[in-house]
mmCIF file of C-alpha atoms in Angstrom:
data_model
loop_
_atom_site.group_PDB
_atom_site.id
_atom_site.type_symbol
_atom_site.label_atom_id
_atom_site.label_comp_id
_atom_site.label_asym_id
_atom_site.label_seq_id
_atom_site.Cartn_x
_atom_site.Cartn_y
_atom_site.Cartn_z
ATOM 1 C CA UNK A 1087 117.882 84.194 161.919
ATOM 2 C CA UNK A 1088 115.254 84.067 165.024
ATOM 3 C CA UNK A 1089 114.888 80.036 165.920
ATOM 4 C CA UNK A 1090 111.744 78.337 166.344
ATOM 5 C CA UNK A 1091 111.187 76.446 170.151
ATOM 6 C CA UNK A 1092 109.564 73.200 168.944
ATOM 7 C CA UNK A 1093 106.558 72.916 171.684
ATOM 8 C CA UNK A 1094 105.797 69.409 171.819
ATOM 9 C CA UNK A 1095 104.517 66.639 174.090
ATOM 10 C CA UNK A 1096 106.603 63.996 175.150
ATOM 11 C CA UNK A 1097 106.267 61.349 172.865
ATOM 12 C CA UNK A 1098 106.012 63.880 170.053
ATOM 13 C CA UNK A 1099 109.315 65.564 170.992
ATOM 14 C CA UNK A 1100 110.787 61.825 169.948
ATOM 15 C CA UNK A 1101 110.356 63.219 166.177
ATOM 16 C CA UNK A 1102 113.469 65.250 166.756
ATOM 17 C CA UNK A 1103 115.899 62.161 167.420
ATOM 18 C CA UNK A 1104 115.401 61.033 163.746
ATOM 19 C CA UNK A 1105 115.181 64.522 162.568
ATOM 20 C CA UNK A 1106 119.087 64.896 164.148
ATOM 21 C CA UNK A 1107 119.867 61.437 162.814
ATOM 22 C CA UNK A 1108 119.303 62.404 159.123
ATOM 23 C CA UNK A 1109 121.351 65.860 159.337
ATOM 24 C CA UNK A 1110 124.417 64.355 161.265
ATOM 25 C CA UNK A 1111 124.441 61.902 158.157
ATOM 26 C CA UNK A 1112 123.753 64.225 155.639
ATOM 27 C CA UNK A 1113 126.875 66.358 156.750
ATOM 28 C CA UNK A 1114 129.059 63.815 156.189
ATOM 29 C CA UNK A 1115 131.336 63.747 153.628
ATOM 30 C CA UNK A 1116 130.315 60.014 152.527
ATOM 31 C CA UNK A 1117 126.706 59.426 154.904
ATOM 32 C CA UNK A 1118 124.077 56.788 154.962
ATOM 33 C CA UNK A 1119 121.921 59.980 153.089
ATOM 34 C CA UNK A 1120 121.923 63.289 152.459
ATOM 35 C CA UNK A 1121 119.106 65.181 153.443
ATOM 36 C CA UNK A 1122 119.614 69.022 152.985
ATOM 37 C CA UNK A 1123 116.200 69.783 154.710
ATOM 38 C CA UNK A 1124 116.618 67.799 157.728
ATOM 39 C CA UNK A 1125 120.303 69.895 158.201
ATOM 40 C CA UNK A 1126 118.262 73.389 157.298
ATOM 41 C CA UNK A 1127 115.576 71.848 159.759
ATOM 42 C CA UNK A 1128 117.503 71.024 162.460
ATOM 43 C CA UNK A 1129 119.305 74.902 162.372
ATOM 44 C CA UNK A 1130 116.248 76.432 162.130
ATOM 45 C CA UNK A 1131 114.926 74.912 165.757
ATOM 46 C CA UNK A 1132 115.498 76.141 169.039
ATOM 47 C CA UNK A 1133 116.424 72.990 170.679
ATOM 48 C CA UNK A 1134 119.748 71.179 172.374
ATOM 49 C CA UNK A 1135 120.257 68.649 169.834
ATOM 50 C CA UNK A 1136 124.049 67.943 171.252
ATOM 51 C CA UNK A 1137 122.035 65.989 174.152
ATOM 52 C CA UNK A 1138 121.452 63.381 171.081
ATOM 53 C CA UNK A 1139 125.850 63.641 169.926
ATOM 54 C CA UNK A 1140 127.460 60.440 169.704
ATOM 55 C CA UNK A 1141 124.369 58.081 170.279
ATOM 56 C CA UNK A 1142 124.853 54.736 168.573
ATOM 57 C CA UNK A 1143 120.713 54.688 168.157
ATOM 58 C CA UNK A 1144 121.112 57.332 165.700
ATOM 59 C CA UNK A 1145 122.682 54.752 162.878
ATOM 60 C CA UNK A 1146 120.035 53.022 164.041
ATOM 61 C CA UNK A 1147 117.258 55.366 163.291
ATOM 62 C CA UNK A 1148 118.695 55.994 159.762
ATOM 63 C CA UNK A 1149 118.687 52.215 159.014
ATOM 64 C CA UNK A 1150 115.510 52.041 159.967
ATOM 65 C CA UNK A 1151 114.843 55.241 157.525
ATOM 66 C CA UNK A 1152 116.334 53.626 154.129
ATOM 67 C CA UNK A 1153 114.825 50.183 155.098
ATOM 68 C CA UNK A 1154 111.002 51.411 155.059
ATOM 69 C CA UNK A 1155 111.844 53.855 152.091
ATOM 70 C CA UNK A 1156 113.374 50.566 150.181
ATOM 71 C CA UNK A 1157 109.791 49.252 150.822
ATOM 72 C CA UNK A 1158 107.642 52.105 150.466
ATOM 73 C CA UNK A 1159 109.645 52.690 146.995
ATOM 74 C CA UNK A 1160 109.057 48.758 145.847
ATOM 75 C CA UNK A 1161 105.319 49.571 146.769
ATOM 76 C CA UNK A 1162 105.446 52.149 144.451
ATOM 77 C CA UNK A 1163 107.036 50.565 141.153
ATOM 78 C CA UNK A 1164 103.986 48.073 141.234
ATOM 79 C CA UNK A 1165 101.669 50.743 142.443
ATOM 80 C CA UNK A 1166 102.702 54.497 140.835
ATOM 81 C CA UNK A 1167 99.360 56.087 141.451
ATOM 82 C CA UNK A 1168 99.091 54.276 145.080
ATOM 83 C CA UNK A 1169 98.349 56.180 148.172
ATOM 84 C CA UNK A 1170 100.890 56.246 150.716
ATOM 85 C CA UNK A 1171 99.788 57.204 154.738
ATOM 86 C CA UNK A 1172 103.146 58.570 157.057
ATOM 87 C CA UNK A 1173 101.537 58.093 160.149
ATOM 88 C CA UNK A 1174 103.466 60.003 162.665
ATOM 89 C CA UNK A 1175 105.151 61.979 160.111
ATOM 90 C CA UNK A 1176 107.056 64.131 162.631
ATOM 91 C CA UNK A 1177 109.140 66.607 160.175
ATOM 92 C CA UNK A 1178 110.244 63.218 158.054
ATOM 93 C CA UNK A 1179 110.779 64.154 154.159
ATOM 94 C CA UNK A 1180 110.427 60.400 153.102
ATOM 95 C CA UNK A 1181 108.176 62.009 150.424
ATOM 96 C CA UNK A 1182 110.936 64.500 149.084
ATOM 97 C CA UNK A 1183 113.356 61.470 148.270
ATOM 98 C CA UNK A 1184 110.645 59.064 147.043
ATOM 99 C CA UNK A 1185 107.905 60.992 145.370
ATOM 100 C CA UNK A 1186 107.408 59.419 141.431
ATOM 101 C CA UNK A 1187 104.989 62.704 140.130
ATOM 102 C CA UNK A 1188 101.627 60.540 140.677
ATOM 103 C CA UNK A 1189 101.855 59.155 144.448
ATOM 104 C CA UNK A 1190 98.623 60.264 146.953
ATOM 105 C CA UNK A 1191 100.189 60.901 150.091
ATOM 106 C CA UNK A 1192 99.406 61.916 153.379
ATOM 107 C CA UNK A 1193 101.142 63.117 156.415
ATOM 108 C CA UNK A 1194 99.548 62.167 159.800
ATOM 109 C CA UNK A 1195 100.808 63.366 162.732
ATOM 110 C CA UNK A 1196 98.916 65.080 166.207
ATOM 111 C CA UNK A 1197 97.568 68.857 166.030
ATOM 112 C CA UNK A 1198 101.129 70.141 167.775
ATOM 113 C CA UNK A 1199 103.471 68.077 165.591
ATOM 114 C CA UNK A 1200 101.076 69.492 162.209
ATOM 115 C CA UNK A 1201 101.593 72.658 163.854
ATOM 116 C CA UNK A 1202 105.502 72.976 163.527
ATOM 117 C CA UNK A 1203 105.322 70.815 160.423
ATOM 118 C CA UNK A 1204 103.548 73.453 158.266
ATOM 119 C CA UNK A 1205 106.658 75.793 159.279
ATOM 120 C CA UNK A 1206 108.534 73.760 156.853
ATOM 121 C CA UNK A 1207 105.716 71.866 154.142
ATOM 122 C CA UNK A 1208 102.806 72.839 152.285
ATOM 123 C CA UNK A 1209 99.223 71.024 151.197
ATOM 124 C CA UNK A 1210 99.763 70.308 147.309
ATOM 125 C CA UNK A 1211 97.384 68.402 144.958
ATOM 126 C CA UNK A 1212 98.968 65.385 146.188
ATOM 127 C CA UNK A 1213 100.046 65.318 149.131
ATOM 128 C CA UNK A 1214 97.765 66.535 152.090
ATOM 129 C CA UNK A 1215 98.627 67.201 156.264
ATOM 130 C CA UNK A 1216 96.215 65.899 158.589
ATOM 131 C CA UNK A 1217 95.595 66.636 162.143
ATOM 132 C CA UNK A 1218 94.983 63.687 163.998
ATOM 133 C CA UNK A 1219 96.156 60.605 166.270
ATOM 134 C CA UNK A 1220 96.780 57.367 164.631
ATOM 135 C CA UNK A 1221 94.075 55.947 166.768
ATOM 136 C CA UNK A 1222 91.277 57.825 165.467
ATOM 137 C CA UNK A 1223 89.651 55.971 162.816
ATOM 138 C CA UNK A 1224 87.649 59.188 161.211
ATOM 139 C CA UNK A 1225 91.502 59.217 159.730
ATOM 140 C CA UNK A 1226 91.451 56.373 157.629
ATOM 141 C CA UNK A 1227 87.732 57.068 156.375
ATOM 142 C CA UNK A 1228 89.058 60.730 155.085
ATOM 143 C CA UNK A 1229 91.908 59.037 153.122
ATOM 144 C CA UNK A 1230 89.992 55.593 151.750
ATOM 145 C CA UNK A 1231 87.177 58.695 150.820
ATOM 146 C CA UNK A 1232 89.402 61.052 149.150
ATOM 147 C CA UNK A 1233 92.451 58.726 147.778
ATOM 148 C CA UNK A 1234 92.952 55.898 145.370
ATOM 149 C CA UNK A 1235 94.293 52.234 146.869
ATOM 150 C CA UNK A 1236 96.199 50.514 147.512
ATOM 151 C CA UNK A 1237 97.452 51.912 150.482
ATOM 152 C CA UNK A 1238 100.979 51.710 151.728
ATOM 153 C CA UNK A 1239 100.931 52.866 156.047
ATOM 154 C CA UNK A 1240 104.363 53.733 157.349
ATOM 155 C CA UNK A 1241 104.423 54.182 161.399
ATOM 156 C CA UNK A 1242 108.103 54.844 162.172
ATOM 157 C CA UNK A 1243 108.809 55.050 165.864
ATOM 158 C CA UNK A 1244 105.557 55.605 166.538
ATOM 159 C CA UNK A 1245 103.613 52.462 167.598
ATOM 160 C CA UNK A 1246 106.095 51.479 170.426
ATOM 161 C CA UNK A 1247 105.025 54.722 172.452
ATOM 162 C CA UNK A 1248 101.471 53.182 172.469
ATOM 163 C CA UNK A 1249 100.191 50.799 175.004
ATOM 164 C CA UNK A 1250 99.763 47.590 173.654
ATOM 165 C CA UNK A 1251 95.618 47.272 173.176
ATOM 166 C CA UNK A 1252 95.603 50.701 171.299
ATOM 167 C CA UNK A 1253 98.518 49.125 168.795
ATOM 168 C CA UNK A 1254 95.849 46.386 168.428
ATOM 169 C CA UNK A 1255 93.161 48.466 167.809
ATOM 170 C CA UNK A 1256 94.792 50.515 165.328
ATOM 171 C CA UNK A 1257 95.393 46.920 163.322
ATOM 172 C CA UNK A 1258 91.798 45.779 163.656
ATOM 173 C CA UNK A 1259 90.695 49.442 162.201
ATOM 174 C CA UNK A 1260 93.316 49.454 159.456
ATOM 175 C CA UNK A 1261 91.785 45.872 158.748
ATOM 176 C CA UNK A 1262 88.441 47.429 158.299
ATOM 177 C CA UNK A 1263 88.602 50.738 156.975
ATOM 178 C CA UNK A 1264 91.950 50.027 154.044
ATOM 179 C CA UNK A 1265 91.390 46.062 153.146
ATOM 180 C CA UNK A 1266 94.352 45.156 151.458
ATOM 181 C CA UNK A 1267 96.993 47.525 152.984
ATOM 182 C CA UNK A 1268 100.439 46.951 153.537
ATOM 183 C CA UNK A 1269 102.057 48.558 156.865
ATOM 184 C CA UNK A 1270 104.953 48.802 158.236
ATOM 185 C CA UNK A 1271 106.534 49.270 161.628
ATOM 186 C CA UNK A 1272 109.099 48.507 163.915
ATOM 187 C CA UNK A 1273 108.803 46.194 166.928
ATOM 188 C CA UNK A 1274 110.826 45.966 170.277
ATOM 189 C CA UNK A 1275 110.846 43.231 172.249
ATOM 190 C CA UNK A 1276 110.476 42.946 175.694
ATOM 191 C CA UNK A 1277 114.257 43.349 176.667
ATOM 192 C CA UNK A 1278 114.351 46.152 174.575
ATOM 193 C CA UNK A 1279 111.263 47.828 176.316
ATOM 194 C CA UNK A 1280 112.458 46.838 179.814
ATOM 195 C CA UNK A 1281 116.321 48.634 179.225
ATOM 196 C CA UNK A 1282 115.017 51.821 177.561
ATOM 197 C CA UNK A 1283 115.791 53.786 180.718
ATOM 198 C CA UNK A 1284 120.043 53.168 180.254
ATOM 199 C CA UNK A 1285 119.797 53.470 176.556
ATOM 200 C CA UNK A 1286 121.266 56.366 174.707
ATOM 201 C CA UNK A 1287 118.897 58.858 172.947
ATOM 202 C CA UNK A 1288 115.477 57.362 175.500
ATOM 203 C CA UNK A 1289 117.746 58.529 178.416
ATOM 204 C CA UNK A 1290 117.591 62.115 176.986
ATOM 205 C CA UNK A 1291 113.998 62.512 176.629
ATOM 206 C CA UNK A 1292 111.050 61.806 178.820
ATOM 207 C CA UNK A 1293 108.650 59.737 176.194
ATOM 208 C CA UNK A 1294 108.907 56.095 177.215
ATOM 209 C CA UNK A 1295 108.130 52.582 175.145
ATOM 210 C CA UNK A 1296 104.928 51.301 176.176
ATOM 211 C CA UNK A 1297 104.154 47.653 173.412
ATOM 212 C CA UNK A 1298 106.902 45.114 173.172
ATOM 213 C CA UNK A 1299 106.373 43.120 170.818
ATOM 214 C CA UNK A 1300 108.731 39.648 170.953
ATOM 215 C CA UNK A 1301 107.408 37.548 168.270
ATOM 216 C CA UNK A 1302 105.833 40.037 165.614
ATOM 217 C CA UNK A 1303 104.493 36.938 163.581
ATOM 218 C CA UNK A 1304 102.114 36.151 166.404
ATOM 219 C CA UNK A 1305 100.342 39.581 165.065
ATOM 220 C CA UNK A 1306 98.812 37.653 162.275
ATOM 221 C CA UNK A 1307 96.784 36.578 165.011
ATOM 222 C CA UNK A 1308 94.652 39.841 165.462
ATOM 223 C CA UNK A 1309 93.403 40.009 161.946
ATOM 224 C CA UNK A 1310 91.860 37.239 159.680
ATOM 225 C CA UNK A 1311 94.457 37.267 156.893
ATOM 226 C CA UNK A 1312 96.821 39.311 158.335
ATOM 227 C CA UNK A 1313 100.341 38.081 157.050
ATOM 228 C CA UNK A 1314 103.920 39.183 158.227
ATOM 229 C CA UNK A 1315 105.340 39.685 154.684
ATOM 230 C CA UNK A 1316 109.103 40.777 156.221
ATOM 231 C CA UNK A 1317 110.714 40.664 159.157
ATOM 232 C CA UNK A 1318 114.037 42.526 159.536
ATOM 233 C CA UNK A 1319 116.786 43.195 162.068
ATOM 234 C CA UNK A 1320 118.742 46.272 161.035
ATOM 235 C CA UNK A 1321 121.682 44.132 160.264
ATOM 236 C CA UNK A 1322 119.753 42.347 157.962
ATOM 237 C CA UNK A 1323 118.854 44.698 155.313
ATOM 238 C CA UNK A 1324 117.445 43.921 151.645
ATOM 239 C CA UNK A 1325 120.012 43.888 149.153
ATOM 240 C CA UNK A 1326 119.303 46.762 147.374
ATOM 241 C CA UNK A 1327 119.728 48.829 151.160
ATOM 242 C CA UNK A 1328 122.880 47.042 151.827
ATOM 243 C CA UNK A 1329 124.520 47.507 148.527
ATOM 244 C CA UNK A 1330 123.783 51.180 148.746
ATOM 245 C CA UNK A 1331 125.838 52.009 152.055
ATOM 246 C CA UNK A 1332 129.197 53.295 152.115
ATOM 247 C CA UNK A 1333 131.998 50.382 152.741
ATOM 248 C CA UNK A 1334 132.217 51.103 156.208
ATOM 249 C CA UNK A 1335 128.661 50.275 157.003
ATOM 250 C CA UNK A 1336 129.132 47.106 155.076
ATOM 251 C CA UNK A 1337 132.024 45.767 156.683
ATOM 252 C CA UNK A 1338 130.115 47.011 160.588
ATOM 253 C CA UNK A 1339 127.081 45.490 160.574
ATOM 254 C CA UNK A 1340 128.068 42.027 160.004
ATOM 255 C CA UNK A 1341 130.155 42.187 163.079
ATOM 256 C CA UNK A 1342 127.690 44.567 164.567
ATOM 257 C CA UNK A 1343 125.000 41.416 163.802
ATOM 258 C CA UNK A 1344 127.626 38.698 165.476
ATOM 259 C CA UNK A 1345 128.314 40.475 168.646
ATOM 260 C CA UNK A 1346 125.340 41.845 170.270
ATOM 261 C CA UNK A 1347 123.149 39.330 168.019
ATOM 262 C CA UNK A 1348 120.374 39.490 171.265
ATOM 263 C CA UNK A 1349 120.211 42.822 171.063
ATOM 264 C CA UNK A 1350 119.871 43.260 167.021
ATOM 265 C CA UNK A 1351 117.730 40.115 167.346
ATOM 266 C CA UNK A 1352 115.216 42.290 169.453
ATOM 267 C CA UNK A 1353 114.376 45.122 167.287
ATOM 268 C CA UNK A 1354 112.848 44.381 164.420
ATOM 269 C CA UNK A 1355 111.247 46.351 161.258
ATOM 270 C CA UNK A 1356 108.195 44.511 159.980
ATOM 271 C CA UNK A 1357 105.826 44.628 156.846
ATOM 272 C CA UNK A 1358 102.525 43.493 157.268
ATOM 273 C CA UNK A 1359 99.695 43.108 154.198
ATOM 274 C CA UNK A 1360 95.909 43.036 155.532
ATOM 275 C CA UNK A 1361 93.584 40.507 153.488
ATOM 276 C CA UNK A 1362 91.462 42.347 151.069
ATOM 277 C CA UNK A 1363 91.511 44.487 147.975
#
């Protein structure tokens, strides 16, 4: 079967690390997930995934996965007919494992990314591609114009590529174009930001951090009624995450939590809610 070369930017070529993540997992005999498309995916692309092998930040990434899926799913048993936004969507299938039959959703992502996404997903009634950067608000008019709320915004690993006053711009648009939407993201703190160069799967690619973040609570700050509704380390998951790993992941990330606390302590996944609707 001829491969497809994924031609992507640099901070767009970043979608491939939790692309990997997901299919190392899923071929595991007992994984964090299983994800058959991420493994058909990942064979199908021209690209020297083995640079990403053994990375610890790849447990990481997949933590990160189930924990904004846990959320985006409890979004959705108070809110079936919701709309939910992937901003950044990469080739993420978050709507494959969570999709309830009446969910509006919407995959955001930049023209190249949409590009090599449509080699893999199609439009349907429900669930719509667009072209565009998560800074452009014409974005959030298209989906508050065409889609029911509330609105559910998932930006996973994509924020932290963005220099800090187009992170806060992005919040003060959210604020006025979706009134009442929750989002979630992931922040690093400064540490985290100022280390990326020695750390496993950064050092493979060229795409660098640009916002740390080391107190996401002081975000409330940049919206009227803007409220941190969860703050999480990945050690730290919900209960209904946690009780759905295999033992081994159990029994790690307690010690995983006590050892390099700092360091767990310094990336967090957070869920906002804007004041409105």
């Amino acid at each position: 079967m001829d491969k497809r070369r994924p031609r992507l930017g640099e901070v767009q070529e970043t979608l491939l690390i939790p692309l990997y993540a997901r299919a190392v997992e899923t071929r595991k005999a007992h994984g964090l997930l299983s994800d058959p498309q991420a493994v058909e995916m990942v064979d199908s692309l021209d690209y020297d995934f083995s640079r990403f092998d053994g990375a610890r930040s790849l447990l990481g990434a997949n933590l990160r996965t189930l924990l904004f899926d846990q959320w985006v799913r409890e979004f959705l048993e108070r809110h079936p007919a919701g709309t939910v936004v992937e901003i950044g969507t990469g080739l993420n299938t978050r709507f494959e494992r969570l999709d309830n039959g009446t969910v509006h959703w919407f995959d955001l992502d930049l023209p190249d990314v949409i590009a090599l996404r449509r080699g893999f997903f199609k439009d349907t009634d429900r669930r719509h591609m667009l072209s565009a950067s998560v800074t452009d608000p014409q974005w959030m008019e298209q989906v508050r114009g065409t889609s029911p709320g509330p609105y559910f915004l998932v930006a996973e690993a994509v924020l932290v590529y963005l220099e800090a006053e187009l992170v806060r711009s992005v919040f003060q648009q959210v604020g006025e174009e979706l009134p009442g939407a929750r989002f979630a993201l992931e922040t690093a703190a400064s540490r985290v930001v100022d280390a990326q160069d020695s750390r496993d799967v950064l050092a493979q690619v060229t795409a660098r951090m640009r916002w740390s973040c080391d107190n996401p609570g002081a975000l409330e700050q940049w919206e009227p009624g803007l409220t941190l509704a969860d703050s999480r380390t990945l050690a730290h998951l919900p209960a209904p995450v946690a009780h759905r790993l295999p033992l081994r992941y159990r029994l790690l990330l307690p010690v995983v939590a006590t050892l390099r606390r700092r360091d767990i302590e310094a990336y967090r996944c957070n869920l906002f809610r804007f004041a409105g609707d």
